[in-house]
Coordinates of C-alpha atoms and ligand atoms in Angstrom, one line a residue:
M1 CA -22.5 9.8 12.1
N2 CA -20.7 13.0 12.1
A3 CA -19.3 15.7 9.6
Y4 CA -16.5 13.6 8.2
K5 CA -16.9 12.8 4.4
S6 CA -14.4 10.7 2.5
L7 CA -13.2 12.0 -0.8
L8 CA -13.4 8.4 -2.1
P9 CA -16.1 6.9 -4.2
V10 CA -17.3 5.0 -1.2
D11 CA -20.7 4.5 0.4
E12 CA -21.8 4.3 4.1
D13 CA -21.4 0.5 4.1
G14 CA -18.0 0.6 2.4
Y15 CA -18.9 0.0 -1.1
Y16 CA -16.9 1.3 -4.0
G17 CA -19.6 0.8 -6.8
R18 CA -20.2 -3.2 -6.2
F19 CA -16.9 -3.8 -4.6
G20 CA -15.9 -3.8 -0.8
G21 CA -18.3 -4.1 2.1
A22 CA -17.6 -6.2 5.2
Y23 CA -18.0 -10.0 4.9
I24 CA -16.9 -11.2 8.2
P25 CA -18.1 -13.9 10.8
E26 CA -20.5 -12.8 13.3
I27 CA -18.0 -13.1 15.9
L28 CA -16.0 -10.1 14.5
H29 CA -18.9 -7.7 13.8
K30 CA -18.4 -6.1 17.3
N31 CA -14.5 -5.4 16.6
V32 CA -15.2 -3.9 13.0
E33 CA -18.1 -1.6 14.5
N34 CA -15.9 -0.4 17.2
L35 CA -13.1 0.2 14.6
L36 CA -15.5 2.1 12.4
E37 CA -16.9 4.2 15.4
A38 CA -13.4 5.1 16.6
F39 CA -12.3 6.1 13.0
H40 CA -15.1 8.3 12.5
R41 CA -14.7 10.1 15.9
Y42 CA -10.9 10.7 15.6
V43 CA -10.6 11.3 11.7
D44 CA -11.3 14.8 12.2
D45 CA -10.0 15.3 15.7
E46 CA -7.9 18.1 16.2
E47 CA -5.6 16.6 18.8
F48 CA -5.5 13.2 17.1
N49 CA -4.4 15.0 13.9
K50 CA -1.7 17.0 15.5
E51 CA -0.1 14.1 16.9
F52 CA -0.3 12.2 13.7
D53 CA 1.1 15.2 11.6
Q54 CA 4.0 15.7 14.1
L55 CA 5.0 12.1 13.8
L56 CA 4.7 12.2 10.2
R57 CA 7.1 15.1 10.2
D58 CA 9.5 14.4 13.1
Y59 CA 9.4 10.7 12.8
V60 CA 9.0 9.6 9.5
G61 CA 10.8 12.8 8.0
R62 CA 7.8 13.9 5.9
P63 CA 7.1 15.8 3.6
S64 CA 8.9 13.3 1.4
P65 CA 10.5 15.3 -1.5
L66 CA 9.1 15.5 -5.0
Y67 CA 11.9 15.4 -7.1
R68 CA 12.1 16.6 -10.7
A69 CA 14.2 13.6 -12.5
N70 CA 15.8 15.7 -15.0
R71 CA 17.9 12.9 -16.7
L72 CA 14.9 10.5 -16.9
S73 CA 12.9 13.3 -18.1
E74 CA 15.1 14.0 -20.9
L75 CA 15.4 10.3 -21.7
Y76 CA 11.8 9.9 -22.0
G77 CA 11.1 13.4 -23.5
T78 CA 8.6 14.4 -20.9
N79 CA 8.4 15.9 -17.4
I80 CA 9.0 13.1 -14.5
Y81 CA 8.5 13.9 -10.9
L82 CA 9.4 11.1 -8.4
K83 CA 7.5 11.1 -5.1
R84 CA 10.2 9.8 -2.7
E85 CA 8.3 7.6 -0.2
D86 CA 11.7 5.4 -0.3
L87 CA 13.1 8.3 1.9
N88 CA 10.6 7.5 4.8
H89 CA 11.9 6.1 7.9
T90 CA 11.8 2.4 7.5
G91 CA 12.0 2.8 3.7
A92 CA 8.7 2.9 2.3
H93 CA 5.3 4.4 2.6
K94 CA 3.8 1.6 4.9
I95 CA 4.8 3.4 8.0
N96 CA 2.2 6.3 7.2
S97 CA -0.7 4.3 7.9
A98 CA 1.0 1.9 10.9
I99 CA 1.4 5.1 12.5
G100 CA -2.2 6.3 12.0
S101 CA -3.7 2.8 12.9
A102 CA -1.4 2.7 16.2
L103 CA -2.4 6.1 17.2
L104 CA -6.2 5.1 16.8
A105 CA -5.4 2.0 18.7
K106 CA -4.0 3.9 21.5
R107 CA -7.1 6.3 21.6
M108 CA -9.3 3.1 21.9
G109 CA -7.1 2.0 25.0
K110 CA -5.6 -1.3 23.0
H111 CA -2.2 -2.3 24.2
R112 CA -1.7 -5.3 22.0
I113 CA -1.4 -5.1 18.3
I114 CA -1.7 -7.9 15.7
A115 CA -0.5 -7.9 12.2
E116 CA 0.0 -10.3 9.3
T117 CA 3.1 -10.0 6.8
G118 CA 4.2 -11.7 3.6
A119 CA 7.6 -10.3 2.8
G120 CA 8.0 -8.8 6.2
Q121 CA 7.5 -5.0 5.0
H122 CA 4.3 -4.4 6.9
G123 CA 5.5 -6.5 9.9
V124 CA 8.5 -4.2 10.2
A125 CA 6.4 -1.2 10.0
T126 CA 3.9 -2.4 12.6
A127 CA 6.8 -3.6 14.8
T128 CA 8.3 -0.2 14.5
V129 CA 5.4 1.9 15.8
C130 CA 4.8 -0.6 18.5
A131 CA 8.1 0.0 19.6
L132 CA 7.6 3.7 19.3
M133 CA 4.4 3.7 21.4
G134 CA 5.3 0.9 23.8
M135 CA 2.8 -1.8 22.7
E136 CA 2.7 -5.4 22.6
C137 CA 3.0 -6.6 19.0
V138 CA 2.2 -10.0 17.5
V139 CA 3.2 -10.6 14.0
Y140 CA 1.9 -13.7 11.9
M141 CA 4.1 -14.8 9.0
G142 CA 3.7 -17.9 6.9
A143 CA 6.7 -20.4 7.9
T144 CA 7.8 -20.4 4.2
D145 CA 8.0 -16.6 4.3
V146 CA 9.8 -16.7 7.5
E147 CA 12.3 -18.7 6.1
R148 CA 12.5 -16.6 3.0
Q149 CA 12.5 -13.2 4.7
Q150 CA 15.1 -13.7 7.5
P151 CA 16.5 -10.1 7.8
N152 CA 13.0 -8.9 8.1
V153 CA 12.2 -11.5 10.8
E154 CA 15.2 -10.5 12.7
R155 CA 14.5 -6.8 12.5
M156 CA 10.9 -7.5 13.9
R157 CA 12.5 -9.4 16.8
M158 CA 15.0 -6.7 17.3
L159 CA 12.1 -4.3 17.6
G160 CA 10.5 -6.5 20.3
A161 CA 7.8 -8.0 18.0
K162 CA 6.9 -11.7 18.4
V163 CA 6.9 -13.4 15.1
E164 CA 4.5 -16.3 14.9
P165 CA 5.3 -18.8 12.1
V166 CA 2.1 -20.1 10.6
H167 CA 2.2 -23.8 9.4
S168 CA -1.2 -24.2 7.8
G169 CA -1.9 -24.3 3.9
N170 CA 1.0 -23.1 1.8
K171 CA 2.6 -21.2 4.8
T172 CA 2.4 -17.9 2.9
L173 CA 0.4 -14.8 3.3
K174 CA -3.1 -16.0 3.2
D175 CA -2.3 -18.3 5.9
A176 CA -0.9 -15.8 8.1
T177 CA -4.0 -13.4 7.4
N178 CA -6.1 -16.3 8.5
E179 CA -4.5 -16.8 11.7
A180 CA -4.2 -13.0 12.5
I181 CA -8.0 -13.0 12.1
R182 CA -8.3 -16.2 14.2
D183 CA -6.4 -14.3 17.0
W184 CA -8.6 -11.1 16.6
C185 CA -11.8 -13.2 17.1
C186 CA -10.3 -14.6 20.5
N187 CA -8.6 -11.4 21.6
P188 CA -11.2 -8.6 20.8
D189 CA -9.0 -6.5 23.0
S190 CA -6.3 -6.4 20.5
F191 CA -6.1 -4.0 17.6
Y192 CA -5.6 -5.5 14.2
I193 CA -3.4 -3.4 12.0
I194 CA -3.7 -4.4 8.1
G195 CA -1.0 -3.0 5.9
S196 CA -2.8 -2.2 2.7
T197 CA -6.4 -1.0 1.4
V198 CA -7.9 -4.5 1.8
G199 CA -9.9 -6.3 4.4
P200 CA -13.4 -5.5 5.5
H201 CA -14.9 -2.0 5.7
P202 CA -13.7 0.4 7.2
Y203 CA -10.0 -0.8 6.6
P204 CA -9.7 0.1 3.0
E205 CA -11.0 3.7 3.5
M206 CA -9.2 3.9 6.7
V207 CA -5.6 2.9 5.2
A208 CA -6.4 5.2 2.1
H209 CA -7.0 8.2 4.5
F210 CA -3.8 7.8 6.5
Q211 CA -2.0 7.2 3.2
S212 CA -3.8 10.4 1.7
V213 CA -1.0 12.5 3.0
I214 CA 1.0 11.4 -0.2
S215 CA -1.2 13.1 -2.8
R216 CA -1.8 16.1 -0.5
E217 CA 2.1 16.8 -0.3
I218 CA 2.2 16.2 -4.2
K219 CA -0.4 19.0 -4.8
E220 CA 1.4 21.5 -2.6
Q221 CA 4.8 20.6 -4.1
L222 CA 3.7 21.0 -7.6
R223 CA 2.0 24.2 -6.7
S224 CA 5.3 25.7 -5.5
Q225 CA 7.5 24.1 -8.1
I226 CA 5.3 24.5 -11.2
G227 CA 2.8 26.8 -10.4
H228 CA -0.3 24.5 -10.3
E229 CA -1.3 21.5 -8.3
N230 CA -2.6 19.0 -10.7
P231 CA -0.3 16.9 -12.8
D232 CA -1.4 15.3 -16.0
Y233 CA -0.6 11.6 -14.8
V234 CA 0.0 10.0 -11.6
V235 CA 1.6 6.5 -11.7
A236 CA 1.8 3.9 -9.0
C237 CA 2.2 0.3 -8.4
V238 CA -0.6 -1.8 -6.8
G239 CA -0.3 -4.9 -4.7
G240 CA -3.3 -4.5 -2.2
G241 CA -3.4 -0.8 -3.4
S242 CA -2.3 1.5 -0.3
N243 CA 0.6 3.5 -1.9
A244 CA -1.6 4.2 -5.1
A245 CA -4.7 5.3 -2.9
G246 CA -2.4 7.6 -1.1
A247 CA -0.9 8.8 -4.3
F248 CA -4.3 9.0 -6.0
Y249 CA -6.6 10.1 -3.2
H250 CA -6.6 14.0 -3.9
F251 CA -6.9 13.6 -7.4
I252 CA -9.6 11.0 -7.8
N253 CA -12.2 13.7 -8.2
S254 CA -10.3 15.9 -10.8
P255 CA -10.9 13.9 -14.2
G256 CA -7.9 15.9 -15.8
V257 CA -5.5 14.1 -13.8
K258 CA -5.2 10.7 -15.3
L259 CA -4.5 7.8 -13.2
I260 CA -2.3 4.7 -14.0
A261 CA -1.9 1.5 -11.7
A262 CA 0.9 -0.7 -12.5
E263 CA 0.0 -4.4 -11.6
A264 CA 2.5 -7.2 -11.3
A265 CA 2.3 -9.4 -14.5
G266 CA 5.0 -11.9 -13.1
L267 CA 6.4 -13.8 -16.0
G268 CA 3.2 -12.5 -18.2
V269 CA -0.4 -12.3 -17.7
D270 CA -1.3 -15.4 -19.6
T271 CA 1.5 -17.7 -18.2
G272 CA -0.2 -18.9 -15.1
E273 CA 2.8 -17.2 -13.3
T274 CA 1.2 -13.9 -12.5
A275 CA -0.1 -11.7 -9.9
A276 CA -1.8 -9.2 -12.3
T277 CA -5.2 -9.5 -10.4
I278 CA -7.2 -6.9 -12.1
S279 CA -6.5 -8.3 -15.7
V280 CA -7.2 -12.0 -14.6
G281 CA -9.2 -12.0 -11.5
T282 CA -13.0 -12.6 -11.2
E283 CA -15.4 -11.2 -8.8
G284 CA -15.4 -12.9 -5.4
I285 CA -14.6 -12.5 -1.6
I286 CA -11.2 -12.4 0.0
H287 CA -10.2 -11.1 3.5
G288 CA -13.4 -9.7 4.1
A289 CA -14.3 -7.7 1.0
R290 CA -15.8 -8.2 -2.4
T291 CA -13.6 -7.6 -5.0
L292 CA -11.4 -9.1 -8.0
V293 CA -9.7 -12.3 -7.0
M294 CA -7.4 -14.7 -8.7
Q295 CA -9.5 -17.9 -8.3
T296 CA -10.4 -21.0 -10.2
P297 CA -14.0 -21.3 -11.4
D298 CA -15.1 -23.1 -8.3
G299 CA -13.5 -20.3 -6.2
Q300 CA -10.1 -21.7 -5.1
I301 CA -7.6 -18.9 -4.6
I302 CA -4.8 -19.2 -7.3
E303 CA -1.3 -18.8 -5.7
P304 CA 0.0 -15.4 -7.5
Y305 CA 3.5 -15.0 -8.6
S306 CA 5.9 -12.1 -9.1
V307 CA 9.5 -11.4 -8.4
S308 CA 8.2 -8.6 -6.0
A309 CA 7.1 -9.9 -2.6
G310 CA 5.2 -6.8 -2.1
L311 CA 3.1 -7.3 -5.2
D312 CA 2.5 -11.1 -4.7
Y313 CA -1.3 -10.9 -3.6
P314 CA -4.1 -12.8 -5.1
G315 CA -6.8 -9.9 -4.4
I316 CA -6.8 -6.2 -4.9
G317 CA -8.3 -3.5 -2.7
P318 CA -12.0 -2.8 -3.8
L319 CA -11.2 0.9 -4.4
H320 CA -8.8 -0.3 -7.0
A321 CA -11.3 -2.9 -8.6
F322 CA -13.8 0.0 -9.0
L323 CA -11.3 2.6 -10.5
A324 CA -10.3 0.2 -12.9
S325 CA -13.9 -1.1 -13.9
S326 CA -15.2 2.3 -14.1
G327 CA -12.3 3.3 -16.3
R328 CA -11.2 6.1 -13.8
A329 CA -7.9 4.5 -13.6
E330 CA -5.9 2.8 -16.5
V331 CA -4.4 -0.4 -15.3
I332 CA -1.1 -1.6 -16.8
A333 CA 0.5 -5.0 -16.1
V334 CA 4.3 -4.9 -15.9
T335 CA 6.3 -8.1 -16.2
D336 CA 9.3 -9.1 -14.0
R337 CA 11.8 -8.3 -16.7
E338 CA 10.1 -5.0 -17.4
A339 CA 10.3 -4.1 -13.7
L340 CA 14.0 -5.1 -13.4
D341 CA 14.8 -3.2 -16.5
A342 CA 13.2 -0.1 -15.1
A343 CA 14.9 -0.5 -11.8
F344 CA 18.4 -0.7 -13.4
R345 CA 17.6 2.3 -15.6
L346 CA 16.5 4.4 -12.6
T347 CA 19.7 3.5 -10.5
R348 CA 22.0 4.3 -13.5
V349 CA 20.4 7.5 -14.6
E350 CA 19.4 9.0 -11.3
G351 CA 21.3 7.1 -8.6
I352 CA 18.1 5.9 -6.8
I353 CA 17.8 2.1 -6.4
P354 CA 14.0 1.7 -6.0
A355 CA 12.3 -1.2 -4.3
L356 CA 11.1 -3.8 -7.0
E357 CA 7.5 -2.9 -6.3
S358 CA 8.1 0.6 -7.2
A359 CA 10.0 -0.4 -10.2
H360 CA 6.8 -1.5 -11.6
A361 CA 5.4 2.0 -11.6
L362 CA 8.6 3.2 -13.2
A363 CA 8.3 0.6 -15.9
I364 CA 5.3 2.4 -17.3
L365 CA 7.6 4.9 -18.8
D366 CA 8.7 2.0 -21.5
K367 CA 4.9 1.0 -22.1
K368 CA 3.2 4.4 -22.6
R369 CA 4.0 7.4 -24.6
F370 CA 3.9 10.7 -22.8
S371 CA 4.1 14.0 -24.6
H372 CA 6.8 16.6 -23.9
D373 CA 4.8 19.0 -21.9
D374 CA 3.0 16.3 -19.8
I375 CA 3.9 16.3 -16.1
V376 CA 4.1 13.0 -15.0
V377 CA 4.3 11.9 -11.2
I378 CA 5.4 8.7 -10.2
N379 CA 5.4 7.2 -6.8
V380 CA 8.5 5.5 -5.6
S381 CA 6.8 3.6 -2.9
G382 CA 9.9 2.2 -1.4
R383 CA 13.7 1.8 -1.5
G384 CA 15.5 -1.3 -3.0
D385 CA 18.0 -2.1 -0.1
K386 CA 15.7 -5.3 0.8
D387 CA 15.9 -6.3 -3.0
M388 CA 19.6 -6.4 -3.4
H389 CA 19.8 -10.1 -3.7
T390 CA 17.2 -10.1 -6.3
Y391 CA 18.9 -7.4 -8.4
L392 CA 22.4 -9.1 -8.2
K393 CA 20.7 -12.4 -9.6
Y394 CA 19.2 -10.7 -12.5
Q395 CA 22.1 -8.0 -13.3
D396 CA 23.5 -8.6 -16.9
Ligands
LIG1 C1 4.0 -3.5 0.5 C2 4.6 -2.5 -0.7 C3 3.9 -2.4 -1.7 C4 2.5 -2.9 -2.1 O1 1.5 -2.5 -1.5 P1 0.5 -1.5 -1.8 O2 -0.3 -1.6 -0.6 O3 -0.2 -1.8 -3.0 O4 1.1 -0.1 -1.6 C5 4.6 -1.6 -2.8 N1 5.8 -0.9 -2.5 C6 6.5 -1.3 -1.5 C7 7.9 -0.5 -1.1 C8 5.7 -2.0 -0.4 O5 6.8 -2.2 0.7

């Protein structure tokens, strides 16, 4: 179509090996095709990227620091660098792709944005960029989640978004997503912002592209701090996979850089109370993509469980299904307890309270041995303010 070439192992139809693609109802074909066309048209456009970079710098506060955690490094006998996405405006990485997506929506002449949200983090990021750009914002959220996540609901409303509680099914993320897709079918003039590297092609590729600023910065920061741009390890948590995709992006084709994805084991991968999709999932279709899915033998989605709302998803982005199955990434399942311990440790040793999601990545330090000259970069995807009530409950 044009000169744009993704650095991801993805083909023209959005397949990462046998994962990905676009499994959508006929009525959405035109919407998805228009999106793909717009993405290819603007991804290398100078004006577009200038506006995107400027907002990442002046609004989000990028580059986020790459911080050598000295006391943590000493404790684990290795060299630990924390990529501080927790310091972004709104407190996590999600704002990066929300801004990229909203800029694309603006270029496409859209004024109405739809989104779905589970814990509310993606809803808040979307409501934020809609306020920033003067766009109408409708966020679908399961009625159960609306009750559980009141502070984020209030935040979205204060930002001017309309929060639509969804009363079907389990009244959680899956049901909110169905409702958002239904809205998109009826309102093709709206733009659907997805919060992770999931959904039909080109969403996984597009979201990974907007998040790739994370690894682009890591390379520059390592070059200036240690004199070379490749670490030995990059570690990130995976829910749908967007912060991991951003942290891995520019290293995927450098086999010397080992990639580790931490998924949420909940109470344990074999307990039935888990969100470790890569460990226990089987191939299926969810939200328009072929990937690994937590499902019964006859294809019913199994409700996932994790103490961390942001990792509580029964699928996984097709990129990560591929990286795991091809052996490019190592996947380690981290239990609630291991993540909580890692969060308390980081807080006490470095004075940083991480998001519960990010704590799953930090817990890798207790599960894998690194040598004293390894350079280990851990993506701290978000800050822990939103998780204080959970931390207080589990504090010894
Ligand atoms: C939403 C969220 C995640 C999980 O989403 P990914 O798409 O897998 O990155 C991780 N960390 C934080 C702080 C989040 O808000």
